[in-house]
Short mmCIF file of C-alpha atoms in Angstrom, two decimals:
data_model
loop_
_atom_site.label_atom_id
_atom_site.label_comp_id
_atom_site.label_asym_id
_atom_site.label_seq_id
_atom_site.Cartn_x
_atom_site.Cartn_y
_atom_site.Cartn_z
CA UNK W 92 55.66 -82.17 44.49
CA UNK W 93 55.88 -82.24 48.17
CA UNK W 94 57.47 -78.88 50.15
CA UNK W 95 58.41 -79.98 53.14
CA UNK W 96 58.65 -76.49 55.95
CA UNK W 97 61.69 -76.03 58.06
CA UNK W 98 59.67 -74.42 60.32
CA UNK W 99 55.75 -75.17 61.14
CA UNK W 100 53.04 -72.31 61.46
CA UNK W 101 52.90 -73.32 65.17
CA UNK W 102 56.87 -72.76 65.71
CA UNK W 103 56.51 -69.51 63.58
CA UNK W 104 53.35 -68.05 65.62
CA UNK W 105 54.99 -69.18 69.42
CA UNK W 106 58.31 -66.84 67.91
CA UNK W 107 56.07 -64.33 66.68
CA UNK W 108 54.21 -64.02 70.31
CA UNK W 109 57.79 -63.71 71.87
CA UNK W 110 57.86 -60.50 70.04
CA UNK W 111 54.26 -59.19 69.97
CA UNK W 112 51.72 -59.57 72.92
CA UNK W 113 50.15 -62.75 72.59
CA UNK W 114 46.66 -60.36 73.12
CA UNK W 115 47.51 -58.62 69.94
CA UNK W 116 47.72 -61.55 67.87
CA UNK W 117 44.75 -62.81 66.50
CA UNK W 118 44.40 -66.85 64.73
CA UNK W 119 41.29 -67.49 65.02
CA UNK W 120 39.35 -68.23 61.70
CA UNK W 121 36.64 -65.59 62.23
CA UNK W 122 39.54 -62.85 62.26
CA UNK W 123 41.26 -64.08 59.43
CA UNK W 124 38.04 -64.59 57.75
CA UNK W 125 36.95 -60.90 58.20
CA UNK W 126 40.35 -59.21 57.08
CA UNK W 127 42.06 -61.14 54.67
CA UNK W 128 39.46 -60.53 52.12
CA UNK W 129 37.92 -58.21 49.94
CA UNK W 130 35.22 -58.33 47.08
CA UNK W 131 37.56 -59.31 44.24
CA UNK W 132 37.88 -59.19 40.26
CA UNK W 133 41.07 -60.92 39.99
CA UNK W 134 42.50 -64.60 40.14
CA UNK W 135 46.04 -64.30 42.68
CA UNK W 136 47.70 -65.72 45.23
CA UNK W 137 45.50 -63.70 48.35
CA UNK W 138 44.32 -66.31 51.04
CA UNK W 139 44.14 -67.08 54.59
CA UNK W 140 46.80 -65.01 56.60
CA UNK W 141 48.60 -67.04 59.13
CA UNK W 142 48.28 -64.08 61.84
CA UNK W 143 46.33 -61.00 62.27
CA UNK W 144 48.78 -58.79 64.48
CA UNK W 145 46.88 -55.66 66.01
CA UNK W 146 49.87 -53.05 66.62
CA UNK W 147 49.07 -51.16 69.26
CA UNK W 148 53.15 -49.48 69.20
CA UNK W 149 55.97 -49.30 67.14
CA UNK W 150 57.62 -52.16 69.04
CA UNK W 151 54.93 -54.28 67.82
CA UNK W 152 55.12 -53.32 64.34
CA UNK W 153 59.21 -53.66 64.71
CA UNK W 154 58.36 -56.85 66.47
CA UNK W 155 56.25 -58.37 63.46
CA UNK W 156 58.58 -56.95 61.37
CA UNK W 157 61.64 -59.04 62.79
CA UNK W 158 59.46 -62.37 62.57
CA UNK W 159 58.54 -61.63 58.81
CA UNK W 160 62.42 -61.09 58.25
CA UNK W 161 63.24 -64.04 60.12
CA UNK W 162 60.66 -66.49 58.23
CA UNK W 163 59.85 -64.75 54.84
CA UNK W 164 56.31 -64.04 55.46
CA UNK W 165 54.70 -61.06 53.48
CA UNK W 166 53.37 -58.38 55.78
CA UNK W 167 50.25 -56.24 54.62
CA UNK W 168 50.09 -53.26 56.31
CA UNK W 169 46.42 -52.82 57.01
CA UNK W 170 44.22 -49.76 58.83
CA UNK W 171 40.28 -49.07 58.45
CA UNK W 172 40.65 -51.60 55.27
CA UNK W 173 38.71 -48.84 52.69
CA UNK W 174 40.68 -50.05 50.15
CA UNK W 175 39.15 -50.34 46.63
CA UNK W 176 41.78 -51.83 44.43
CA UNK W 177 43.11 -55.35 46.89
CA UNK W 178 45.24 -52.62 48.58
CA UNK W 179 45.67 -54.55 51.66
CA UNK W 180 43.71 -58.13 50.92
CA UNK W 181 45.37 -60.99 52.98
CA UNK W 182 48.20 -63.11 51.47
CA UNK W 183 48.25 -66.65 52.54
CA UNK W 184 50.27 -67.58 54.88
CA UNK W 185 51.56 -63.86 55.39
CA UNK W 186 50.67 -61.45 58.33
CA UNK W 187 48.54 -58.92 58.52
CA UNK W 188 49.43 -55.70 60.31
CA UNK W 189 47.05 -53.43 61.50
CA UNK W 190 47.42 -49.89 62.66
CA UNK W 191 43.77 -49.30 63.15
CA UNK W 192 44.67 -49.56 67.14
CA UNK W 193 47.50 -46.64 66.88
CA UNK W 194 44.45 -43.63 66.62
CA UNK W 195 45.89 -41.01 68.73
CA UNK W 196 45.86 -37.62 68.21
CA UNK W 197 49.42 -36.65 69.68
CA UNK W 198 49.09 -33.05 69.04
CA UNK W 199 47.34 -30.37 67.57
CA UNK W 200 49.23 -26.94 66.85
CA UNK W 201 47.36 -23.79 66.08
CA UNK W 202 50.56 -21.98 66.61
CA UNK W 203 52.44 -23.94 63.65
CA UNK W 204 49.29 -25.04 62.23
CA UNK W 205 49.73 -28.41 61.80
CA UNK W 206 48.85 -31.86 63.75
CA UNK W 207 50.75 -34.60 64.66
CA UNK W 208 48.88 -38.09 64.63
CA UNK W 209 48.83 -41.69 64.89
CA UNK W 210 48.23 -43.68 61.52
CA UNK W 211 44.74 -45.00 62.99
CA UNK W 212 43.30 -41.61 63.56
CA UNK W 213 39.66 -41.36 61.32
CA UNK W 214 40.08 -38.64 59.00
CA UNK W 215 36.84 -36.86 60.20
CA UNK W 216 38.22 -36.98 63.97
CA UNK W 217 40.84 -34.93 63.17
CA UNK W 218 39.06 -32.67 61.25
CA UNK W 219 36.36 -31.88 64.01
CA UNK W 220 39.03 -32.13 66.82
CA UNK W 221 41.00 -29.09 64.91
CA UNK W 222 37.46 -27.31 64.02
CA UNK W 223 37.22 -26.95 67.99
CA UNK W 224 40.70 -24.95 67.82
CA UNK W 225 39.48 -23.04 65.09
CA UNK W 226 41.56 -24.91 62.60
CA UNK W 227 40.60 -27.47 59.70
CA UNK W 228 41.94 -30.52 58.03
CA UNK W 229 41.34 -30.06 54.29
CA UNK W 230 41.80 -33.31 52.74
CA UNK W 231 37.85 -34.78 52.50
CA UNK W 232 37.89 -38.20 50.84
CA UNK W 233 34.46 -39.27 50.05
CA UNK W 234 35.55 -41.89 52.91
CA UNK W 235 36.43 -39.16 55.44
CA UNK W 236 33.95 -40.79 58.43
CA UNK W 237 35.39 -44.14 58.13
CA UNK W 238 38.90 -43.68 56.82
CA UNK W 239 42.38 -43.35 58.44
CA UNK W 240 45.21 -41.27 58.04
CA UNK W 241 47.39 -43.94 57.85
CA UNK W 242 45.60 -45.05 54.84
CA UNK W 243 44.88 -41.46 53.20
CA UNK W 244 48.69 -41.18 53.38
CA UNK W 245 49.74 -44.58 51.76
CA UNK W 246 47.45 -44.11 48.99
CA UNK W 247 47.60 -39.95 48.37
CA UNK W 248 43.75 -40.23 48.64
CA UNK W 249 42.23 -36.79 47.28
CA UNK W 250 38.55 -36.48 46.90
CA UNK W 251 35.91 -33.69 47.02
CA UNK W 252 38.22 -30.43 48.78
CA UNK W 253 41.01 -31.19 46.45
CA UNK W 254 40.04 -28.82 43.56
CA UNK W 255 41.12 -26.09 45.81
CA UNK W 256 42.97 -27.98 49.03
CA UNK W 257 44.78 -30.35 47.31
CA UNK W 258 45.30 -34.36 47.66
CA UNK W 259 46.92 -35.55 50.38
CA UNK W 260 50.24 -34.87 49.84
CA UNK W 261 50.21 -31.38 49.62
CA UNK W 262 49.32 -31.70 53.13
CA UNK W 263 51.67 -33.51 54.36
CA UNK W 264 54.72 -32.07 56.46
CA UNK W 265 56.60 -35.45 57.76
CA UNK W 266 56.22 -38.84 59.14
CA UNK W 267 57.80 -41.33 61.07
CA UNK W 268 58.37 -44.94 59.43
CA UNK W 269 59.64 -48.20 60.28
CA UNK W 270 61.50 -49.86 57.48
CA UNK W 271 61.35 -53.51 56.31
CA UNK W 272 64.50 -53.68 58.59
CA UNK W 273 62.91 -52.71 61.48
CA UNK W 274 64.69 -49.37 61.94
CA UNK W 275 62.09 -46.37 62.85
CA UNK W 276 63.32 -43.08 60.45
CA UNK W 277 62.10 -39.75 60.61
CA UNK W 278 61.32 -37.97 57.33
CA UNK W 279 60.59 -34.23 56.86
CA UNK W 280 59.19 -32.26 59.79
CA UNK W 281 57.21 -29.07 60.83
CA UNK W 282 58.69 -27.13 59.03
CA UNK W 283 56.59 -25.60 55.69
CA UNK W 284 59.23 -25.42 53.80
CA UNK W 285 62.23 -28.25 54.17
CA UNK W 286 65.22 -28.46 51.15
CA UNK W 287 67.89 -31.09 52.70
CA UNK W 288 67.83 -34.43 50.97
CA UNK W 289 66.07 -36.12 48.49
CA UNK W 290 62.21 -35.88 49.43
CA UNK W 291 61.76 -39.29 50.86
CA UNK W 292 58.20 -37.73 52.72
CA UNK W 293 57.04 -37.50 49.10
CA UNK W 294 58.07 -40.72 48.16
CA UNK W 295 56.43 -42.15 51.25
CA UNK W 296 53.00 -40.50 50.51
CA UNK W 297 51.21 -42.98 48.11
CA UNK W 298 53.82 -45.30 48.08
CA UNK W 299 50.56 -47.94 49.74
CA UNK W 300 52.79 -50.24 52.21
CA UNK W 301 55.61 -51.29 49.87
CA UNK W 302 58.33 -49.27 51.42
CA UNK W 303 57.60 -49.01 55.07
CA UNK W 304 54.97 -48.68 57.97
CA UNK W 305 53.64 -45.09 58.73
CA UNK W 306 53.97 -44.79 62.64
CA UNK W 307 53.09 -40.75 63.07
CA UNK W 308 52.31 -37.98 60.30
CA UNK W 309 52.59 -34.76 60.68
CA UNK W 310 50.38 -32.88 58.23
CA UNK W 311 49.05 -29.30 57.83
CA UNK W 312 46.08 -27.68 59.49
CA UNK W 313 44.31 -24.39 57.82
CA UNK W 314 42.26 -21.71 59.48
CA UNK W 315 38.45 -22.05 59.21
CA UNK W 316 38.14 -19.60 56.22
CA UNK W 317 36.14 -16.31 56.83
CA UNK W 318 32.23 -15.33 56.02
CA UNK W 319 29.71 -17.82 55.20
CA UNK W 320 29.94 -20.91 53.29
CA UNK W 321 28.06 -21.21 50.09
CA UNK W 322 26.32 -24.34 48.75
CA UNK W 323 24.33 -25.17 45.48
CA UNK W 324 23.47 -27.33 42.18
CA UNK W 325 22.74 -26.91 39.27
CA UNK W 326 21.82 -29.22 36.47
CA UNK W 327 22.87 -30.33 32.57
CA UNK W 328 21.52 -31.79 29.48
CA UNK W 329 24.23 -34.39 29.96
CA UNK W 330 28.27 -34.25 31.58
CA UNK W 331 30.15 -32.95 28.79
CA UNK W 332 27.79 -29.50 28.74
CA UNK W 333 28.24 -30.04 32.58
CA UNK W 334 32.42 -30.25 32.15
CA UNK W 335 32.29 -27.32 29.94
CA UNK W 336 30.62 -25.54 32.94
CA UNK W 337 33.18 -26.75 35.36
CA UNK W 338 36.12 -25.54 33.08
CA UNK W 339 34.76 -22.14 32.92
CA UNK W 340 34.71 -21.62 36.86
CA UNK W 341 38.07 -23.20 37.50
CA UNK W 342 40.04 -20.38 35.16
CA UNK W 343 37.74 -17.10 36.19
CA UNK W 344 39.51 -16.45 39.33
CA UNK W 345 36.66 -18.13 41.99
CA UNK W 346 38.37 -20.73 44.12
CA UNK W 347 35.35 -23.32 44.73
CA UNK W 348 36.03 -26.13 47.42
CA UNK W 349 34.20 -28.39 45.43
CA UNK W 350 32.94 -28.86 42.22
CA UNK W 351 31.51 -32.57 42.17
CA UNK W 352 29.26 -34.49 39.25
CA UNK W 353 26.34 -37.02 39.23
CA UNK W 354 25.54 -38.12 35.98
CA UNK W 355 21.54 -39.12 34.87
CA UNK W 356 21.58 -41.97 36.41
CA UNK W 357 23.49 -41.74 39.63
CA UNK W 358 21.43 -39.16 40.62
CA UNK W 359 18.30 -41.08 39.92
CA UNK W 360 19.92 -44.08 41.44
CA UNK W 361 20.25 -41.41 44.87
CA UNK W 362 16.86 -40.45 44.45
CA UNK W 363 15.66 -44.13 45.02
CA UNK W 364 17.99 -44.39 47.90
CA UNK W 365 17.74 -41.24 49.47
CA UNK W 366 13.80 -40.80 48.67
CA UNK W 367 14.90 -37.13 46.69
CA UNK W 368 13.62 -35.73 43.64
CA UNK W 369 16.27 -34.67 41.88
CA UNK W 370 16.62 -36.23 38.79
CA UNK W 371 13.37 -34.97 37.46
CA UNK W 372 15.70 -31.55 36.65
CA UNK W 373 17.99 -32.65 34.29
CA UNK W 374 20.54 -35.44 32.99
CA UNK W 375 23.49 -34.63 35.00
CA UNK W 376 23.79 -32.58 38.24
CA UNK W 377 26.93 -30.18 39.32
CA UNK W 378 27.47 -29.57 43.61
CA UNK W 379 29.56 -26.74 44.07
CA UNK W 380 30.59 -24.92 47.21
CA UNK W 381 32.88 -21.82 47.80
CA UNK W 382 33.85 -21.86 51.45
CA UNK W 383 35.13 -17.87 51.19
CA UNK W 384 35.13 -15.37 48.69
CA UNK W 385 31.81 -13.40 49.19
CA UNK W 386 29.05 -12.39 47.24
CA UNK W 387 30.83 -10.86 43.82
CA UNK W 388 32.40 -14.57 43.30
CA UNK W 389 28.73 -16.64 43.86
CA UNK W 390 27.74 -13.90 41.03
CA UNK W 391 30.48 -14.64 39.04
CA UNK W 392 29.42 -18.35 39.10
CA UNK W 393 25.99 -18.52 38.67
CA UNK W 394 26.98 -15.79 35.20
CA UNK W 395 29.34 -18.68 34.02
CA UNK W 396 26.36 -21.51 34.42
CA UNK W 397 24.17 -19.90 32.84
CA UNK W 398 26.72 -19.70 29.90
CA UNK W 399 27.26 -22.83 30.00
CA UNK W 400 23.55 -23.55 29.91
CA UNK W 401 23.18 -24.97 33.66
CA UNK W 402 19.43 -25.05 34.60
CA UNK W 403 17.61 -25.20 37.92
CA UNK W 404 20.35 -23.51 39.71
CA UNK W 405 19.68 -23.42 43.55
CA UNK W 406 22.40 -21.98 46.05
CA UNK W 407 21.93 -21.91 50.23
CA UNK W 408 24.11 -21.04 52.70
CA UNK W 409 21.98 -23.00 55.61
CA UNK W 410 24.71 -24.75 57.36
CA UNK W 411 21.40 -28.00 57.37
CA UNK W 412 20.96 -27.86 53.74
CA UNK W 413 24.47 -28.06 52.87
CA UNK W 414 24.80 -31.23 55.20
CA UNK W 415 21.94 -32.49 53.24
CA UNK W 416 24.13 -32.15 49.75
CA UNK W 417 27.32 -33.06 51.23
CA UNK W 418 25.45 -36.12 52.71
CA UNK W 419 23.99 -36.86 48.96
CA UNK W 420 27.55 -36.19 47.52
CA UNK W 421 28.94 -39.37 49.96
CA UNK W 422 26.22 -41.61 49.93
CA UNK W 423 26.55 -41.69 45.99
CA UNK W 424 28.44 -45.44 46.48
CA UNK W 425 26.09 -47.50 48.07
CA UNK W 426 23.12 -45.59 46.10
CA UNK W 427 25.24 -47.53 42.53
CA UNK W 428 26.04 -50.45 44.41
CA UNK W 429 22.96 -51.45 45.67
CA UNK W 430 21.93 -54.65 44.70
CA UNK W 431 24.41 -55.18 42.17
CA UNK W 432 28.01 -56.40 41.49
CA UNK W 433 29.66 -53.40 40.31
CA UNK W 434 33.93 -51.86 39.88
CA UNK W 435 34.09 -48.21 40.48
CA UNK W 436 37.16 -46.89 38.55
CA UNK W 437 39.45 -43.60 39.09
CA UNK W 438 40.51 -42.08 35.98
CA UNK W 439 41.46 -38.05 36.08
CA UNK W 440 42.43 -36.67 33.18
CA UNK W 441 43.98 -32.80 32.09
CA UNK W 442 40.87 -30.26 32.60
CA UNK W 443 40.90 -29.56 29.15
CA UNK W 444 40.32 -33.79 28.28
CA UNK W 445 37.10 -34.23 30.80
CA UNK W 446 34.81 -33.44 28.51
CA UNK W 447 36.17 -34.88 25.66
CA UNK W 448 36.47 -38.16 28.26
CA UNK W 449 32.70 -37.88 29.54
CA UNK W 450 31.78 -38.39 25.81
CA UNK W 451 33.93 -40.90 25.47
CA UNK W 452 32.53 -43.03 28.48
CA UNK W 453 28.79 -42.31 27.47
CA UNK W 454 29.25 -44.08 23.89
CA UNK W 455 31.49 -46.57 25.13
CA UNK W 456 28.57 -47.65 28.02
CA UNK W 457 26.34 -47.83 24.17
CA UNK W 458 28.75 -49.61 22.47
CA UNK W 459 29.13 -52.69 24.78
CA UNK W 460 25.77 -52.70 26.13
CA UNK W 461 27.59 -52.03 29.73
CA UNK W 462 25.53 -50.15 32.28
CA UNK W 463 28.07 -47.18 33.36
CA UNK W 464 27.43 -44.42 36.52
CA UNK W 465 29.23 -41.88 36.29
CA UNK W 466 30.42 -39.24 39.22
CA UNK W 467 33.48 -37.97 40.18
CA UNK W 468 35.41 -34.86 41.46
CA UNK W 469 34.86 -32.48 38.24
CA UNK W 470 37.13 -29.62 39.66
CA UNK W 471 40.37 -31.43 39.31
CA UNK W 472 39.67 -33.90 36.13
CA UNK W 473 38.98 -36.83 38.54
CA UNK W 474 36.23 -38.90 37.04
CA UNK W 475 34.53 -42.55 38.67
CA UNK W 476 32.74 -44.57 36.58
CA UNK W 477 31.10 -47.32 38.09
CA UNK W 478 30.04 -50.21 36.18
CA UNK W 479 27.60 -53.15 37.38
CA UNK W 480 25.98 -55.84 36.36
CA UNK W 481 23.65 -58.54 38.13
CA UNK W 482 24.04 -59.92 41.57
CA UNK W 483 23.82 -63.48 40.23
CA UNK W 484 26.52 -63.09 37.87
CA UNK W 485 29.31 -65.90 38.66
CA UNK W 486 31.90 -64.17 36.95
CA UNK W 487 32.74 -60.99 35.44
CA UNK W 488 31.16 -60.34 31.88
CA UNK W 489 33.34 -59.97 29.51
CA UNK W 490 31.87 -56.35 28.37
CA UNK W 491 32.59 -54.76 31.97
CA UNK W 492 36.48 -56.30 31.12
CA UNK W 493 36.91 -55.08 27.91
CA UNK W 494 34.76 -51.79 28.52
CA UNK W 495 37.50 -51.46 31.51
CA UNK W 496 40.55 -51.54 29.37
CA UNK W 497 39.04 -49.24 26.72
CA UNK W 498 38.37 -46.54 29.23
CA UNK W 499 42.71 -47.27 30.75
CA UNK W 500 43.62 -46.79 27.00
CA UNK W 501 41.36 -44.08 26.16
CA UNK W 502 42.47 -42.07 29.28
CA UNK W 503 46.24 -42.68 28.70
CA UNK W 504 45.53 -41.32 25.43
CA UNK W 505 44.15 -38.18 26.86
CA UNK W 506 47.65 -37.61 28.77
CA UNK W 507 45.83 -38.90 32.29
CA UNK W 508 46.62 -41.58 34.73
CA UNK W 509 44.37 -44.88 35.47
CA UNK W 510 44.67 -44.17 39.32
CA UNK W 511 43.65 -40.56 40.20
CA UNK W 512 43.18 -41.20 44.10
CA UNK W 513 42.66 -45.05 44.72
CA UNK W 514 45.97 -45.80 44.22
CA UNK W 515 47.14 -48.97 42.16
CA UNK W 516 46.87 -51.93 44.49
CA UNK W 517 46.10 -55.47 42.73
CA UNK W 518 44.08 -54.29 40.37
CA UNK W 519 45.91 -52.04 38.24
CA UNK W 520 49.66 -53.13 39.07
CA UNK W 521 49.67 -54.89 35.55
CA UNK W 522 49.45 -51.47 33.99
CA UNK W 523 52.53 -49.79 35.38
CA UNK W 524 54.45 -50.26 31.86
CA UNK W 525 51.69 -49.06 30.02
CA UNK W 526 51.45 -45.65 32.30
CA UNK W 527 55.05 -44.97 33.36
CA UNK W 528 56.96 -46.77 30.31
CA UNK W 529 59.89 -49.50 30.97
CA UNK W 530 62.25 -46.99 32.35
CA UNK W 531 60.48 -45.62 34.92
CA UNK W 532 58.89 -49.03 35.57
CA UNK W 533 62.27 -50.36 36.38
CA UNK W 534 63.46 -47.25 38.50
CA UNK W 535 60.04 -48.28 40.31
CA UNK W 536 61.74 -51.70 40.98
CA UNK W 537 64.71 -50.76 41.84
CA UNK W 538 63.35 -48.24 44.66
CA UNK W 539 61.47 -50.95 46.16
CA UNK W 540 64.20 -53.16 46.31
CA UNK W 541 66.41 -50.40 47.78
CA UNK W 542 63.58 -50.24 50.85
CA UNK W 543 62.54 -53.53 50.95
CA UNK W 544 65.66 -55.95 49.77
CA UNK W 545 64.08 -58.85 50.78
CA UNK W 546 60.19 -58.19 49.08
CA UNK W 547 58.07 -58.65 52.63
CA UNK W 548 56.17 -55.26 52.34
CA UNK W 549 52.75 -56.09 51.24
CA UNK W 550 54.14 -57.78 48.08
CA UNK W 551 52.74 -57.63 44.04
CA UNK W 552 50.86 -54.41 45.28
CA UNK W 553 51.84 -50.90 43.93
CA UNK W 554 54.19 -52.54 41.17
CA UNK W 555 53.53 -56.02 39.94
#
């Protein structure tokens, strides 16, 4: 069947550069090449954007906005493109709207202890700008070099200081956002506490693109903690004894900043990568760090490893060799992915389940012959498998497929969620029923409908 356009790209892009800056708008096939595409695992509609549209203001975005309206084009918001789940892949014929441009910091408050910022603004800039004010950002996804706010916000990322810091959104005081319809709202504030209203900030946070553009955030800032930072490992037989470990710390009263695990063969895989020798110790290795707190609770700890029959226990508080384990903590993703196709997934799962879930993950990887590496951020439940298989592989084996739904239905059984800190994207939408049930799935529908009436707002992501 033929379609015949009322309007051609060429009369869509000359009304779209009467709105935006022609300099911001970007056709060219390398461009579109670069950003409308992601490694994938799923057959959709994703293709070739029409225009990549680098906002360097809110008029732009409000600008792009109006055209999208105007011509029913999908917009997909867009900032350091981290994304892990076809978050913010390219839709063909749609327009891609970047933020990565809009990376100022507008202000940073020791007074109110907070910091006002673009959505562009890396994650780690903040966090050393406010270290030189004697402040801290405490949100640390593993992605924290290379990740932006604007991002962290849209997806609630959490990662390695959320045991004690929280995810994202327990650090975040307000925004502003531009609506589907082009007006620019303002939503909380700098205030800690805030009652009025329905909390729309909180329905923002996470809510990955489907509801509006992030144009500022306001989020909170914390005071570098007293005394000296303490670092260490310690190692496991395998990451259920490890679990068991972690459980016992997180009731006795320390507050760690991190409690992270590296299965047998992720560490081994880190060994090869980062030319280590760790995994000669044990089967699975534990990083902890208490940022305060003193001497009595680093006793307290290493009395509940050795409990929980932890081995090789080593602790520092050289600010070098702590860099060193932070450093092996992030580099744990392209250690796995090296050479091989691979999906790393984001279960978390009530403290009590993870070791119950560890077991179930190291059987499973048995049962379907499915090479599995598993790490993740013990302290709060949040566990990442990653599972690979060859380079040469045209398509995905059916074992990583079905090993993928049995670890979804196994978790949901545990009373956890399928998306801990990636959020949903593409690649989980499908399993919105299955998490929330068909009441809540609707009320999902109905919200986005309510903020985006006409479905432009980086469509068939977040809810299917």
């Amino acid at each position: 069947m033929t379609t015949f356009k009322a309007f051609s790209d060429a009369d869509i892009l000359a009304d779209l550069t009467a709105q935006v800056p022609v300099e911001h708008v970007f056709t060219d096939s390398d461009t579109l090449n670069k950003f409308s595409f992601s490694k994938r695992l799923t057959d959709d509609d994703s293709g070739l954007a029409l225009a990549y549209i680098e906002a360097h203001s809110v008029a732009d975005i409000q600008g792009t906005l109006k055209i999208a309206r105007k011509y029913h084009l999908p917009v997909i918001p867009q900032s350091q493109t981290t994304s892990t789940v076809i978050g913010s892949d390219g839709i063909a014929g749609g327009l891609i709207l970047s933020t990565a441009k809009m990376n100022h910091i507008l202000e940073i408050s020791k007074a109110d202890s907070l910091a006002v910022v673009e959505p562009g603004v890396i994650n780690g800039d903040l966090d050393k700008a406010a270290r030189e004010q004697g402040m801290f950002y405490a949100p640390d996804p593993g992605s924290k070099p290379i990740s932006g706010i604007g991002g962290n916000v849209m997806t609630n990322a959490g990662g390695m200081s959320t045991v004690k810091y929280g995810a994202t959104k327990d650090n975040v005081l307000g925004m502003k956002v531009v609506l589907a319809d082009g007006r620019e709202i303002k939503l909380g504030g700098r205030t800690l506490k805030q009652a009025f209203g329905y909390d729309l900030t909180q329905l923002m946070v996470g809510s990955e693109g489907t509801l509006g553009i992030v144009t500022e955030v306001i989020v909170k800032l914390m005071p570098i903690p007293l005394g000296t930072p303490v670092m260490g490992v310690a190692f496991f037989n395998n990451m259920t004894a490890l679990a068991k470990a972690v459980a016992a710390i997180r009731i006795s009263g320390v507050y760690p900043t991190m409690l992270e695990a590296l299965d047998g063969q992720t560490v081994a895989a880190l060994d090869r990568y980062e030319k280590t020798h760790y995994a000669s110790n044990s089967a699975a290795m534990l990083i902890f760090k208490l940022d305060n707190g003193g001497a009595a609770s680093m006793e307290l700890v290493r009395k509940l490893l050795a409990e929980n029959d932890a081995s090789n226990v080593t602790i520092t508080t050289k600010p070098e060799e702590q860099a060193d384990l932070e450093k092996l903590r992030r580099d744990m993703l392209p250690a796995v992915f090296a050479g091989q196709n691979h999906i790393m997934e984001d279960m978390a799962v009530p403290l009590s389940q993870l070791a119950p879930l560890m077991d179930y993950i190291s059987d499973l990887a048995k049962r379907l012959d499915v090479k599995i590496y598993t790490a993740g951020h013990a302290g709060d439940g949040n566990v990442h498998p990653t599972l690979v298989w060859p380079k040469d592989a045209t398509k995905v084996p059916d074992n990583i497929i079905v090993a993928l739904q049995e670890m979804f239905h196994k978790t949901l059984a545990l009373g956890g969620t399928i998306s801990g800190e990636h959020a949903v994207g593409m690649l989980k939408n499908q399993w919105n029923n299955a998490e929330l049930g068909e009441d809540v799935d609707l009320l999902q529908h109905q919200i986005k409908a309510l903020f985006d009436p006409m479905g432009i707002l980086n469509p068939k992501r977040k809810i299917n």
